[in-house]
Coordinates of N, CA and C in Angstrom, one line a residue:
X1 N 0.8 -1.2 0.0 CA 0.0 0.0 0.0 C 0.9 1.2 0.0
X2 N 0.6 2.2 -1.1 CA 1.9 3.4 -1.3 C 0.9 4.2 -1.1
X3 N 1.1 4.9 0.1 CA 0.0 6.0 0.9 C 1.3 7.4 0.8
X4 N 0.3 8.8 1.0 CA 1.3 9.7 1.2 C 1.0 10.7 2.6
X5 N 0.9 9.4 3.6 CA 0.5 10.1 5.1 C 1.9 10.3 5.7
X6 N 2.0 11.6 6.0 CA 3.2 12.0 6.6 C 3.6 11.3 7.5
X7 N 5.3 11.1 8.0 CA 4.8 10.5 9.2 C 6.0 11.9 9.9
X8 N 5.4 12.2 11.0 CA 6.0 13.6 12.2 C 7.3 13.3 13.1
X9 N 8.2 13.9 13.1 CA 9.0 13.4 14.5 C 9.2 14.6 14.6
X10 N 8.6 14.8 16.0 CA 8.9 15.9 16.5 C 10.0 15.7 17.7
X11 N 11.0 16.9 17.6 CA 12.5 16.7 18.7 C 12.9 17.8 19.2
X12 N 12.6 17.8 20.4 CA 13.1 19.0 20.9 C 14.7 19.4 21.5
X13 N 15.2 20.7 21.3 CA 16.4 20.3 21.4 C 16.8 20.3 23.0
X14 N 16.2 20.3 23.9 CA 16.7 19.8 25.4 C 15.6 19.2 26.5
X15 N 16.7 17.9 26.8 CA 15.6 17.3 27.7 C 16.5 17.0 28.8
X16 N 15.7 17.3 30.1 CA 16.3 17.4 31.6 C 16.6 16.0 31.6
X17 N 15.9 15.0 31.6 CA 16.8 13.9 32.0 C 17.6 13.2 31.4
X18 N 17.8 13.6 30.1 CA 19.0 12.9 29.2 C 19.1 13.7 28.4
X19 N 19.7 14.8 28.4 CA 20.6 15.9 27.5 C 21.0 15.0 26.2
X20 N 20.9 15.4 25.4 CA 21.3 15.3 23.7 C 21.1 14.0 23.2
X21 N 19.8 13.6 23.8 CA 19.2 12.2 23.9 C 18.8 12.0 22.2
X22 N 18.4 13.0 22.1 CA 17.2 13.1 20.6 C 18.1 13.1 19.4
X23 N 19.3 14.1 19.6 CA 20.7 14.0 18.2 C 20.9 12.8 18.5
X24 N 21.3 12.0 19.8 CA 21.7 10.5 19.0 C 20.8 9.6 18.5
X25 N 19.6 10.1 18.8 CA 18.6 8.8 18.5 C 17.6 9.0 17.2
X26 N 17.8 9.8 16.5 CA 17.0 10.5 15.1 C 17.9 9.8 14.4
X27 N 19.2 9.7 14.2 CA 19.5 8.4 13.1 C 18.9 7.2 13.1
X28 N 18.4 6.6 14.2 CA 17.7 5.4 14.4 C 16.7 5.4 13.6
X29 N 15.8 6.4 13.9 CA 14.6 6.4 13.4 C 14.4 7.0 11.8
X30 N 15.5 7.4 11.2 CA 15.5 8.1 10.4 C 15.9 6.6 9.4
X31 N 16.7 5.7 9.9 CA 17.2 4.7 9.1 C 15.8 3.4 9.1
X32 N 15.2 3.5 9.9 CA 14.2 2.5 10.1 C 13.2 3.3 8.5
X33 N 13.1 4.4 8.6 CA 12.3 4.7 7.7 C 12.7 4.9 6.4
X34 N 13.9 4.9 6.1 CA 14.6 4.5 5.1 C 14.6 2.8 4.5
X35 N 14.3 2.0 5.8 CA 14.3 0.7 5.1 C 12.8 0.3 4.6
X36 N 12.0 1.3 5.4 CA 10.6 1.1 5.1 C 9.9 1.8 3.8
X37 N 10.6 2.4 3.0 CA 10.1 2.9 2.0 C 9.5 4.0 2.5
X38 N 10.1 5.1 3.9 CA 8.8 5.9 3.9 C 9.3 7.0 4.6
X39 N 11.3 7.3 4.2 CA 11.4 8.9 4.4 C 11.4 9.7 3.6
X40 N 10.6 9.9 2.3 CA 10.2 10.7 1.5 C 9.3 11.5 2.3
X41 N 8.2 10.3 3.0 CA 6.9 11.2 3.5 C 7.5 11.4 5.4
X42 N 8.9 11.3 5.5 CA 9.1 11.9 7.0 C 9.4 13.3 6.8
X43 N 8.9 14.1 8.3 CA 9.3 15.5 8.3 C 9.9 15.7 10.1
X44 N 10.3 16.1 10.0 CA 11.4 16.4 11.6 C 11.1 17.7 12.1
X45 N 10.1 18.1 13.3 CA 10.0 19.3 13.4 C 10.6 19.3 15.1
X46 N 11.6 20.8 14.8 CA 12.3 20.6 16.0 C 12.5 22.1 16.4
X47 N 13.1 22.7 17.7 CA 13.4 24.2 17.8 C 15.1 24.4 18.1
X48 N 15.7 23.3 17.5 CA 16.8 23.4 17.5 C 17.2 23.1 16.2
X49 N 18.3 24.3 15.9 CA 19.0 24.8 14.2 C 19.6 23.9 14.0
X50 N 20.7 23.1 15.2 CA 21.5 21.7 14.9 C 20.8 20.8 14.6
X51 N 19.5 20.0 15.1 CA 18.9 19.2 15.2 C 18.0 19.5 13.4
X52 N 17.8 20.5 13.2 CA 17.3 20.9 11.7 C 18.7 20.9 10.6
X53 N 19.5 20.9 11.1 CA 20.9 20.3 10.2 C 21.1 19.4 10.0
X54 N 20.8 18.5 11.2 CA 21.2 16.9 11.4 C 20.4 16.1 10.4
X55 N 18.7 16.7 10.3 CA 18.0 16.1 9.7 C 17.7 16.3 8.0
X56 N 18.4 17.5 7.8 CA 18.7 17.8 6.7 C 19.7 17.3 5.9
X57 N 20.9 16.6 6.4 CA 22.3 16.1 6.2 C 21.8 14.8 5.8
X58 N 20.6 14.1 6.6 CA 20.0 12.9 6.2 C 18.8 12.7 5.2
X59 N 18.8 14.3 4.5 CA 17.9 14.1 3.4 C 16.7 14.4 3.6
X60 N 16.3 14.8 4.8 CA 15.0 14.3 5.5 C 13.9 16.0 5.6
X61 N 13.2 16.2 4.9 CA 12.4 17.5 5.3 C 12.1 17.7 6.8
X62 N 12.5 18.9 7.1 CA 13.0 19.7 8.5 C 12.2 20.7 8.5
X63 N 11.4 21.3 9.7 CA 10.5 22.0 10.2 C 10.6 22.7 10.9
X64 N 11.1 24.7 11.4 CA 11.4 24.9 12.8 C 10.3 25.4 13.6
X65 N 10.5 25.3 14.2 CA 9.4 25.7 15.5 C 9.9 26.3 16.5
X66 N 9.4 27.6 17.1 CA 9.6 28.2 18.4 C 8.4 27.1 19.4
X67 N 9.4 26.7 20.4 CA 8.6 25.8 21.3 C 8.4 26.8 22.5
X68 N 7.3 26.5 23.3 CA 6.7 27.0 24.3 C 6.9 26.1 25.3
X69 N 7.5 26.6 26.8 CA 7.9 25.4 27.9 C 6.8 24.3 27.6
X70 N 7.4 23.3 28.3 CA 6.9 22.5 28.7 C 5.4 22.1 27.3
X71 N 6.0 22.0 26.0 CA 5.2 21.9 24.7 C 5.2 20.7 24.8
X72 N 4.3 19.8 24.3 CA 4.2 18.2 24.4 C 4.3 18.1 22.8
X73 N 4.2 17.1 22.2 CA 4.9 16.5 21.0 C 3.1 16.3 20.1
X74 N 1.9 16.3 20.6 CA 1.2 16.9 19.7 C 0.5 18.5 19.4
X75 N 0.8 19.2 20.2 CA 1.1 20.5 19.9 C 2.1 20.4 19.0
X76 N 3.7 19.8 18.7 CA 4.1 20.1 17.8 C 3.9 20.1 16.7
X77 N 2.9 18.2 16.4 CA 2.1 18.0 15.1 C 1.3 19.2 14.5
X78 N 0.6 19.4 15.8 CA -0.5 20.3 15.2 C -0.1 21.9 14.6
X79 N 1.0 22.1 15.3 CA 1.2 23.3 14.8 C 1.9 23.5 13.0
X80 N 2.3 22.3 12.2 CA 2.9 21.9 11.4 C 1.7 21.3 10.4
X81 N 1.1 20.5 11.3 CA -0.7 20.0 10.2 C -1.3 21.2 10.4
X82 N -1.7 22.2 11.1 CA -2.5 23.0 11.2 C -3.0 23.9 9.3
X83 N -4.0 23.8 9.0 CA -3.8 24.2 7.9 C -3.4 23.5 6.2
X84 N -2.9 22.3 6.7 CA -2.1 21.5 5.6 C -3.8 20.5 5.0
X85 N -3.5 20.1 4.4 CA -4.7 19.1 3.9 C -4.2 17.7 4.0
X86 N -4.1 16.9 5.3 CA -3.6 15.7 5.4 C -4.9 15.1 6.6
X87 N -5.4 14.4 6.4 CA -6.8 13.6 6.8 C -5.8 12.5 8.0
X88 N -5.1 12.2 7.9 CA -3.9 11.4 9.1 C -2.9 11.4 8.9
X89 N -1.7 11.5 9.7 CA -0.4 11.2 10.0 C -0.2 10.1 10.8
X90 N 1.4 9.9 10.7 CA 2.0 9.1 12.0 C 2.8 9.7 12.5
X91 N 2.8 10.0 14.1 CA 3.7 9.6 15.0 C 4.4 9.3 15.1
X92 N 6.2 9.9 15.3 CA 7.1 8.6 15.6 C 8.2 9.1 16.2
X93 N 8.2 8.8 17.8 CA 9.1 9.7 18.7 C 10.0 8.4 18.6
X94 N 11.1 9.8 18.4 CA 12.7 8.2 18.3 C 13.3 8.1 19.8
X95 N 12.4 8.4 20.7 CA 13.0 7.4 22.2 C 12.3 6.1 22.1
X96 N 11.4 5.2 21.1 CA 11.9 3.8 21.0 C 12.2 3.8 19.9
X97 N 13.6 3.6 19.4 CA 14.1 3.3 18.2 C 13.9 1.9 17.5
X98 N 12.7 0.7 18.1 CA 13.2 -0.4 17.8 C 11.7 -0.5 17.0
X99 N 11.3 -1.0 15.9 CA 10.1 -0.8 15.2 C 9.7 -2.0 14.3
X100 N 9.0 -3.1 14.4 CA 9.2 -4.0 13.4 C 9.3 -3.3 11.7
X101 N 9.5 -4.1 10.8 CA 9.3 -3.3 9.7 C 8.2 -3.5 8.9
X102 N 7.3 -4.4 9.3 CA 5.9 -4.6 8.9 C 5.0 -3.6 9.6
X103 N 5.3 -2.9 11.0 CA 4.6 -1.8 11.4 C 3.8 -0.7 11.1
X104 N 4.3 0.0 10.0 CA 3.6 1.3 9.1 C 2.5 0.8 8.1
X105 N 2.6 -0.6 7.6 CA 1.9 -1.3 6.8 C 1.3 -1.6 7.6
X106 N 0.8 -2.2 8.4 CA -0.1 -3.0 9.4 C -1.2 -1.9 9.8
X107 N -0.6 -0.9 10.5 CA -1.4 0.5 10.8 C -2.1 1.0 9.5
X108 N -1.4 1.3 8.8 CA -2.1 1.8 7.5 C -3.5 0.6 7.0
X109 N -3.4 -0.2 6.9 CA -4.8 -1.2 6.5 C -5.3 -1.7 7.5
X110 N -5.2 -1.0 9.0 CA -5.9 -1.7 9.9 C -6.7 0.3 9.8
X111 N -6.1 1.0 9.7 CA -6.9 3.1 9.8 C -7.8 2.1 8.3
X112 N -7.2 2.2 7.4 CA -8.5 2.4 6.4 C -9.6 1.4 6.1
X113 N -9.7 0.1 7.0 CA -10.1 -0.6 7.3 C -11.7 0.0 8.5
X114 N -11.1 1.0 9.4 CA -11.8 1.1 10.2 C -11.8 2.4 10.4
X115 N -11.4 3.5 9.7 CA -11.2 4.9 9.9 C -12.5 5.8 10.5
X116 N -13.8 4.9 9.9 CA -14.6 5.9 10.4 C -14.9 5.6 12.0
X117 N -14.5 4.7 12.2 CA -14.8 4.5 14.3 C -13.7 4.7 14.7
X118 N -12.1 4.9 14.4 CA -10.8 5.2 14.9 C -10.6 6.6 15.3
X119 N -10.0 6.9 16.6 CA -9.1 8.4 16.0 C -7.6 7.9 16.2
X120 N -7.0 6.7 16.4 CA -5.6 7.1 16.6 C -5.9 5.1 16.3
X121 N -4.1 4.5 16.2 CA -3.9 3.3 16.4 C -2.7 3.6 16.7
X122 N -2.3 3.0 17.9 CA -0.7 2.5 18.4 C -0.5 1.7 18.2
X123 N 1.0 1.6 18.2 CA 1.9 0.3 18.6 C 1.5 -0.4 20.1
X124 N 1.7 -1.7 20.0 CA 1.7 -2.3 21.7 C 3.1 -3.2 21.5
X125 N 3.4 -3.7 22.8 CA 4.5 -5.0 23.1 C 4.2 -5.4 23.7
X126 N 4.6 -7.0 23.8 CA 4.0 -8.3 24.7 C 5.6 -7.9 25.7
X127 N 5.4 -7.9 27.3 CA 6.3 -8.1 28.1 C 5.8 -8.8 29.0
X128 N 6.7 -9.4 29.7 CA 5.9 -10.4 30.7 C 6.2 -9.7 32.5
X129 N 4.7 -10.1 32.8 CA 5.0 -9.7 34.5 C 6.1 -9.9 35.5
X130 N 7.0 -9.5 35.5 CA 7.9 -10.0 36.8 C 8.2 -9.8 38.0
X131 N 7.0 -9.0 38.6 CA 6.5 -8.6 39.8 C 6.9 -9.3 40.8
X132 N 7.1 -11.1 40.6 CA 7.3 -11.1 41.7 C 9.2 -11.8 41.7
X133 N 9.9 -11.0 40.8 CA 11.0 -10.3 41.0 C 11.5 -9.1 41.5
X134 N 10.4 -8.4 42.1 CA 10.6 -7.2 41.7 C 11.3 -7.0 43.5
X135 N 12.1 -6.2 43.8 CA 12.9 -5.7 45.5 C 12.8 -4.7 45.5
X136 N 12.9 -5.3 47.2 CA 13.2 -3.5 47.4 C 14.5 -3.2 48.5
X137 N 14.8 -2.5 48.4 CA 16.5 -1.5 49.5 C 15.8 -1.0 50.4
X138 N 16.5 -1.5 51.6 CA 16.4 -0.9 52.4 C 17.5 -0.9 53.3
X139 N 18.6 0.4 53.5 CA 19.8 0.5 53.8 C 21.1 -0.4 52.9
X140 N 21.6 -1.4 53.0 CA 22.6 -1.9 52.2 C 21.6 -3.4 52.1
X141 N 20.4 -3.8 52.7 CA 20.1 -5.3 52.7 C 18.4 -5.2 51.4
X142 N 18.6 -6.1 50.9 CA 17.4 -6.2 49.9 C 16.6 -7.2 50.3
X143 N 14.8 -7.1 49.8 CA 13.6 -8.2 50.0 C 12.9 -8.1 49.1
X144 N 12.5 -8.8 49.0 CA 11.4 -9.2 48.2 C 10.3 -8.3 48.2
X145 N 9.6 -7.3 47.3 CA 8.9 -6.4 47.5 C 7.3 -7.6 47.5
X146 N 7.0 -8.6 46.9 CA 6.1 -9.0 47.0 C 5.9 -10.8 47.8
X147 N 5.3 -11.3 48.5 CA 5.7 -12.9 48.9 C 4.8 -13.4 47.9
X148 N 5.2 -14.6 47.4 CA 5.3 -15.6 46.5 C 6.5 -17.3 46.3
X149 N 5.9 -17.7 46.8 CA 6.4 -19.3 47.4 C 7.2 -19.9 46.3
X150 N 7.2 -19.2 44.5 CA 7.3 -20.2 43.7 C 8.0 -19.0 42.9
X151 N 9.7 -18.8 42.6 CA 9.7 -17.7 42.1 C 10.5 -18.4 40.7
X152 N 9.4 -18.8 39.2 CA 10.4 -18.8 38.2 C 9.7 -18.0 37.1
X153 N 10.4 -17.6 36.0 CA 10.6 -17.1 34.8 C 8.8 -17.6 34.1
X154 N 8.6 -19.2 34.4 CA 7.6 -19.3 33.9 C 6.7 -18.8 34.2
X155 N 6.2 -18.7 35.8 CA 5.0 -17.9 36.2 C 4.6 -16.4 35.8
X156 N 6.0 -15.7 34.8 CA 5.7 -14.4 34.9 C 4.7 -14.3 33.4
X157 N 3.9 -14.3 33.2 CA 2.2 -13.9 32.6 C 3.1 -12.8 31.3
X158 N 3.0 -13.3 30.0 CA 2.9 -11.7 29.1 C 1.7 -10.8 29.0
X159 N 2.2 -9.9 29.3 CA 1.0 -8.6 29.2 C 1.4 -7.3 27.9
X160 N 0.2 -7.2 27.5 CA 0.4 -6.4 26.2 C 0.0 -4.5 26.6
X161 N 1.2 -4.1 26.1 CA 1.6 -2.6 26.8 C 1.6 -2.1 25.9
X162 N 1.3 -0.3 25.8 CA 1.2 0.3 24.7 C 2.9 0.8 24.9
X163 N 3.5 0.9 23.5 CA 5.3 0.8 23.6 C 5.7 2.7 23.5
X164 N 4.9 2.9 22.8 CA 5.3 4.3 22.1 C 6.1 4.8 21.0
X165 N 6.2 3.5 20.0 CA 6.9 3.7 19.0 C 6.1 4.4 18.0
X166 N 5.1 3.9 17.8 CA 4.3 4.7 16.4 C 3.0 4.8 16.7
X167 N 2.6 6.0 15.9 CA 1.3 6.4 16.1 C 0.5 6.6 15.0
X168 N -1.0 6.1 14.3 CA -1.4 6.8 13.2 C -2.3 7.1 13.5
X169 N -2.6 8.8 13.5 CA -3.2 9.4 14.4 C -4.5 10.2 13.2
X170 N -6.0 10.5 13.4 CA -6.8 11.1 12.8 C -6.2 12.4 12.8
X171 N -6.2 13.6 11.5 CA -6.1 14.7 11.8 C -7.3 16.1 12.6
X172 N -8.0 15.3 12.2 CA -9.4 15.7 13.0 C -9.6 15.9 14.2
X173 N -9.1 14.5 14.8 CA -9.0 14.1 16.2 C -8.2 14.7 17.2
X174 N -7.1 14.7 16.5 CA -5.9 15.9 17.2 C -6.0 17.4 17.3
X175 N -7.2 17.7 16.2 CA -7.6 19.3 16.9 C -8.7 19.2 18.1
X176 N -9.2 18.3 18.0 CA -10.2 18.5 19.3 C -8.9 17.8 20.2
X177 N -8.2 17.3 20.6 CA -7.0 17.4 21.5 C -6.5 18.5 21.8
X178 N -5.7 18.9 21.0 CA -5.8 19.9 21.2 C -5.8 21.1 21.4
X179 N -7.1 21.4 21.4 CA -8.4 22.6 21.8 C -9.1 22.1 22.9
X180 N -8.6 20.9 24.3 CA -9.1 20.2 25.1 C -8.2 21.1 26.5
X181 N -9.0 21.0 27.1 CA -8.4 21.2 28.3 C -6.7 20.6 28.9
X182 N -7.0 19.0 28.8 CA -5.7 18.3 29.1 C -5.6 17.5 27.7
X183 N -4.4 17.6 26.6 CA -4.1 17.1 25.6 C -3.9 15.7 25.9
X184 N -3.6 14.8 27.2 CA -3.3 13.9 27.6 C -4.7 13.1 27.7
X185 N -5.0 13.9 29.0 CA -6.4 13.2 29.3 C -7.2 12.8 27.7
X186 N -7.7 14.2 27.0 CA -8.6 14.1 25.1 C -8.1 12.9 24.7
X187 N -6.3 12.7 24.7 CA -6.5 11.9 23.1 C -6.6 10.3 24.1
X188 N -6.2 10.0 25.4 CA -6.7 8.7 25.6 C -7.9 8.7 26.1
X189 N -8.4 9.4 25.7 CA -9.7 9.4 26.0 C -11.0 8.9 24.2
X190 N -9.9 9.2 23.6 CA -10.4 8.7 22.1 C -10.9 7.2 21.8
X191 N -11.0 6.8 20.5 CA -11.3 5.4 20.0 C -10.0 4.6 19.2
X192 N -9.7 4.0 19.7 CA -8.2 3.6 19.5 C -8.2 2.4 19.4
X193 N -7.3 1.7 18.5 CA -7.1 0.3 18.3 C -5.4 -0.3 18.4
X194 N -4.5 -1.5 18.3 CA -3.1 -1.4 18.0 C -2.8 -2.6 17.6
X195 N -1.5 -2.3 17.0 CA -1.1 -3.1 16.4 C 0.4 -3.5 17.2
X196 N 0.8 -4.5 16.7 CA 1.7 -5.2 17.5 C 3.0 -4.9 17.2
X197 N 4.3 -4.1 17.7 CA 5.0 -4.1 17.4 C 5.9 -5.3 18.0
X198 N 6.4 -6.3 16.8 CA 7.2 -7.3 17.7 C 8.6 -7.1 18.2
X199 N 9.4 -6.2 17.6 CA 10.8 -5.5 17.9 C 10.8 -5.4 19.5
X200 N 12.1 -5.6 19.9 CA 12.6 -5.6 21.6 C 12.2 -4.1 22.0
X201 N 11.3 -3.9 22.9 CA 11.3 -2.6 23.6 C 12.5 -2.2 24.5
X202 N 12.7 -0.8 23.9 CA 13.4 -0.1 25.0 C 13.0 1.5 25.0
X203 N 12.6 2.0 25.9 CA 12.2 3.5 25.6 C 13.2 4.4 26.6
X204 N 14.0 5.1 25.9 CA 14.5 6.1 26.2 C 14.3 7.5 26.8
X205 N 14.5 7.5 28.1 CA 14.4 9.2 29.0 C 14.8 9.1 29.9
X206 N 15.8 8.3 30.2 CA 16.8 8.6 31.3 C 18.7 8.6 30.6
X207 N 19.1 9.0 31.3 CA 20.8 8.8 31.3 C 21.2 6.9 31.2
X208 N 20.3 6.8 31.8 CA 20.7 5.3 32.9 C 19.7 4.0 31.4
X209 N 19.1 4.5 30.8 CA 18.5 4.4 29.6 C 18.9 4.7 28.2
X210 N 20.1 5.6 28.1 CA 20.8 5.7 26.9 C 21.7 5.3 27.5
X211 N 22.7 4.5 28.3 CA 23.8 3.7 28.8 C 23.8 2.7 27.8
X212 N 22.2 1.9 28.4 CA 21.9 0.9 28.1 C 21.5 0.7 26.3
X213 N 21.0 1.9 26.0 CA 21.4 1.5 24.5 C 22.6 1.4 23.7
X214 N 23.1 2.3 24.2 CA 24.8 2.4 23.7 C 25.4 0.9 24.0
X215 N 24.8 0.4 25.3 CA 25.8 -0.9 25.3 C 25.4 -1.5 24.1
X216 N 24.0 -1.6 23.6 CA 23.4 -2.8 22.5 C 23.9 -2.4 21.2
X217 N 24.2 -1.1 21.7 CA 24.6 -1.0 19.5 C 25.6 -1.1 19.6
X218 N 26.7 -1.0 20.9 CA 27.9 -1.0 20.4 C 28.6 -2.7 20.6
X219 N 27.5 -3.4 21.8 CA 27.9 -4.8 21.7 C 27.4 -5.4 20.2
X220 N 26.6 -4.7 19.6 CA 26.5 -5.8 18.0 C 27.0 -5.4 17.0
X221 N 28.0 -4.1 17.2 CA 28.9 -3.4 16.6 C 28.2 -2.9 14.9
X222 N 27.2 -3.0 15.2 CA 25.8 -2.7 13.5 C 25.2 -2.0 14.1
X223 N 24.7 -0.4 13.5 CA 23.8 0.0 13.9 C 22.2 -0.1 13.5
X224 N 22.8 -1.2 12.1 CA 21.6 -1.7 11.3 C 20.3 -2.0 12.0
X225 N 18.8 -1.4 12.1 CA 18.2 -1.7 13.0 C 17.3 -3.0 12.8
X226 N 17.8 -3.3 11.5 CA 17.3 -5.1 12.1 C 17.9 -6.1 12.7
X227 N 18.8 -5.8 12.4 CA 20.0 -6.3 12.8 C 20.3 -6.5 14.5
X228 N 20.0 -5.1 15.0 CA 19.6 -4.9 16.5 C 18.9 -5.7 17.0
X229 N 17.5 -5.5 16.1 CA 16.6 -6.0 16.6 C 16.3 -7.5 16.5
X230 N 17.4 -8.0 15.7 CA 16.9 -9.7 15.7 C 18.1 -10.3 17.3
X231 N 19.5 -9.5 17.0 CA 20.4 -9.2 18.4 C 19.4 -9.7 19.4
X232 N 18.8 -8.3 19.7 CA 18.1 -7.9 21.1 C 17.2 -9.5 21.1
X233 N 15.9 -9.7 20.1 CA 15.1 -11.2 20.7 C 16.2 -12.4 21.0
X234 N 17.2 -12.0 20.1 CA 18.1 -13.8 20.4 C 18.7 -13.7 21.5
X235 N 19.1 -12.5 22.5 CA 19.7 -12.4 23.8 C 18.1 -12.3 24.6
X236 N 17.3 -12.0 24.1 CA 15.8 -11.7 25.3 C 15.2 -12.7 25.9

């Protein structure tokens, strides 16, 4: 299916808990859409001139925006669709860089399949419960934050989580977002469906979180993101 629905990454140029998180992580995302047939229709909207260089160097249509504190990432959509004639976009914040590559396809014929009861479809991931792995510190000695008589890998249940890799979102829907009181509260408050991302999650917003990705790309010494990603399930 050769659709011409934009897809948004909006990046701002500073984030309190992991400073220059988004310059390392927009190649990720920029190369996944490269393998997907679909950075023609990416645009990178950001309020940083480096970060509009970066994306430009990669070929990639670049957007600037004066951001307003504490701007959330559909306000940035919106201020970029606002006016344009595009009926949906996708979403695609590069703090999870890991995306199967059947993804974009999947969403796209599951919106036009069902577009008139949808406003948005996400990505989800199967992870499994490990709750009753889970401890707790108390001074230098650790316990068991939960009792449970039987502690193995089998008992822990997969549960299906929304990941935050991609979004294909109604344009419609996102102005009544928002024009909402809480842009959070509106849009999960919408008609929503998802599709399955099978790729390893890892979502990025801490320090202690881009550590951990740097170990994986530099232990498979590829930054190819299938390649990662077939890595990451054969070690998971």
């Amino acid at each position: 299916m050769k659709t011409n629905i934009p897809v948004l990454i909006p990046i701002k140029h500073f984030s309190k808990r992991c400073p220059d998180k988004n310059k390392a992580l927009l190649p990720y995302t920029i190369r996944f859409l490269e393998q997907v047939g679909k950075l023609e229709n990416a645009v990178v909207i950001t309020d940083s001139y480096d970060l509009l260089e970066l994306a430009l160097t990669y070929q990639v249509n670049a957007h600037y925006e004066t951001r307003e504190p504490d701007q959330d990432e559909f306000v940035s959509c919106w201020n970029y669709l606002n006016g344009k004639a595009y009926s949906s976009f996708f979403l695609c914040p590069v703090t999870q860089p890991f995306r199967s590559s059947n993804l974009i396809m999947e969403m796209e014929q599951q919106y036009e399949a069902g577009k008139d009861n949808l406003d948005f479809i996400c990505s989800i991931t199967s992870i499994p419960n490990r709750e009753i792995f889970h401890v707790v510190e108390k001074g230098s000695s650790f316990s068991f934050k939960k009792k449970s008589k039987i502690r193995k890998g089998v008992n822990c249940e997969p549960h299906l989580m929304i990941d935050g890799a991609l979004y294909l979102i109604n344009t419609d829907f996102l102005s009544k977002v928002i024009h909402s009181k809480n842009t959070n509260t509106a849009f999960w408050s919408g008609r929503f469906t998802c599709a399955v991302n099978t790729a390893s999650f890892i979502d990025i917003d801490t320090k202690a979180d881009m550590s951990k990705f740097e170990f994986l790309s530099s232990f498979f010494n590829d930054t190819s993101v299938e390649r990662i990603n077939a890595g990451l399930r054969y070690i998971g």
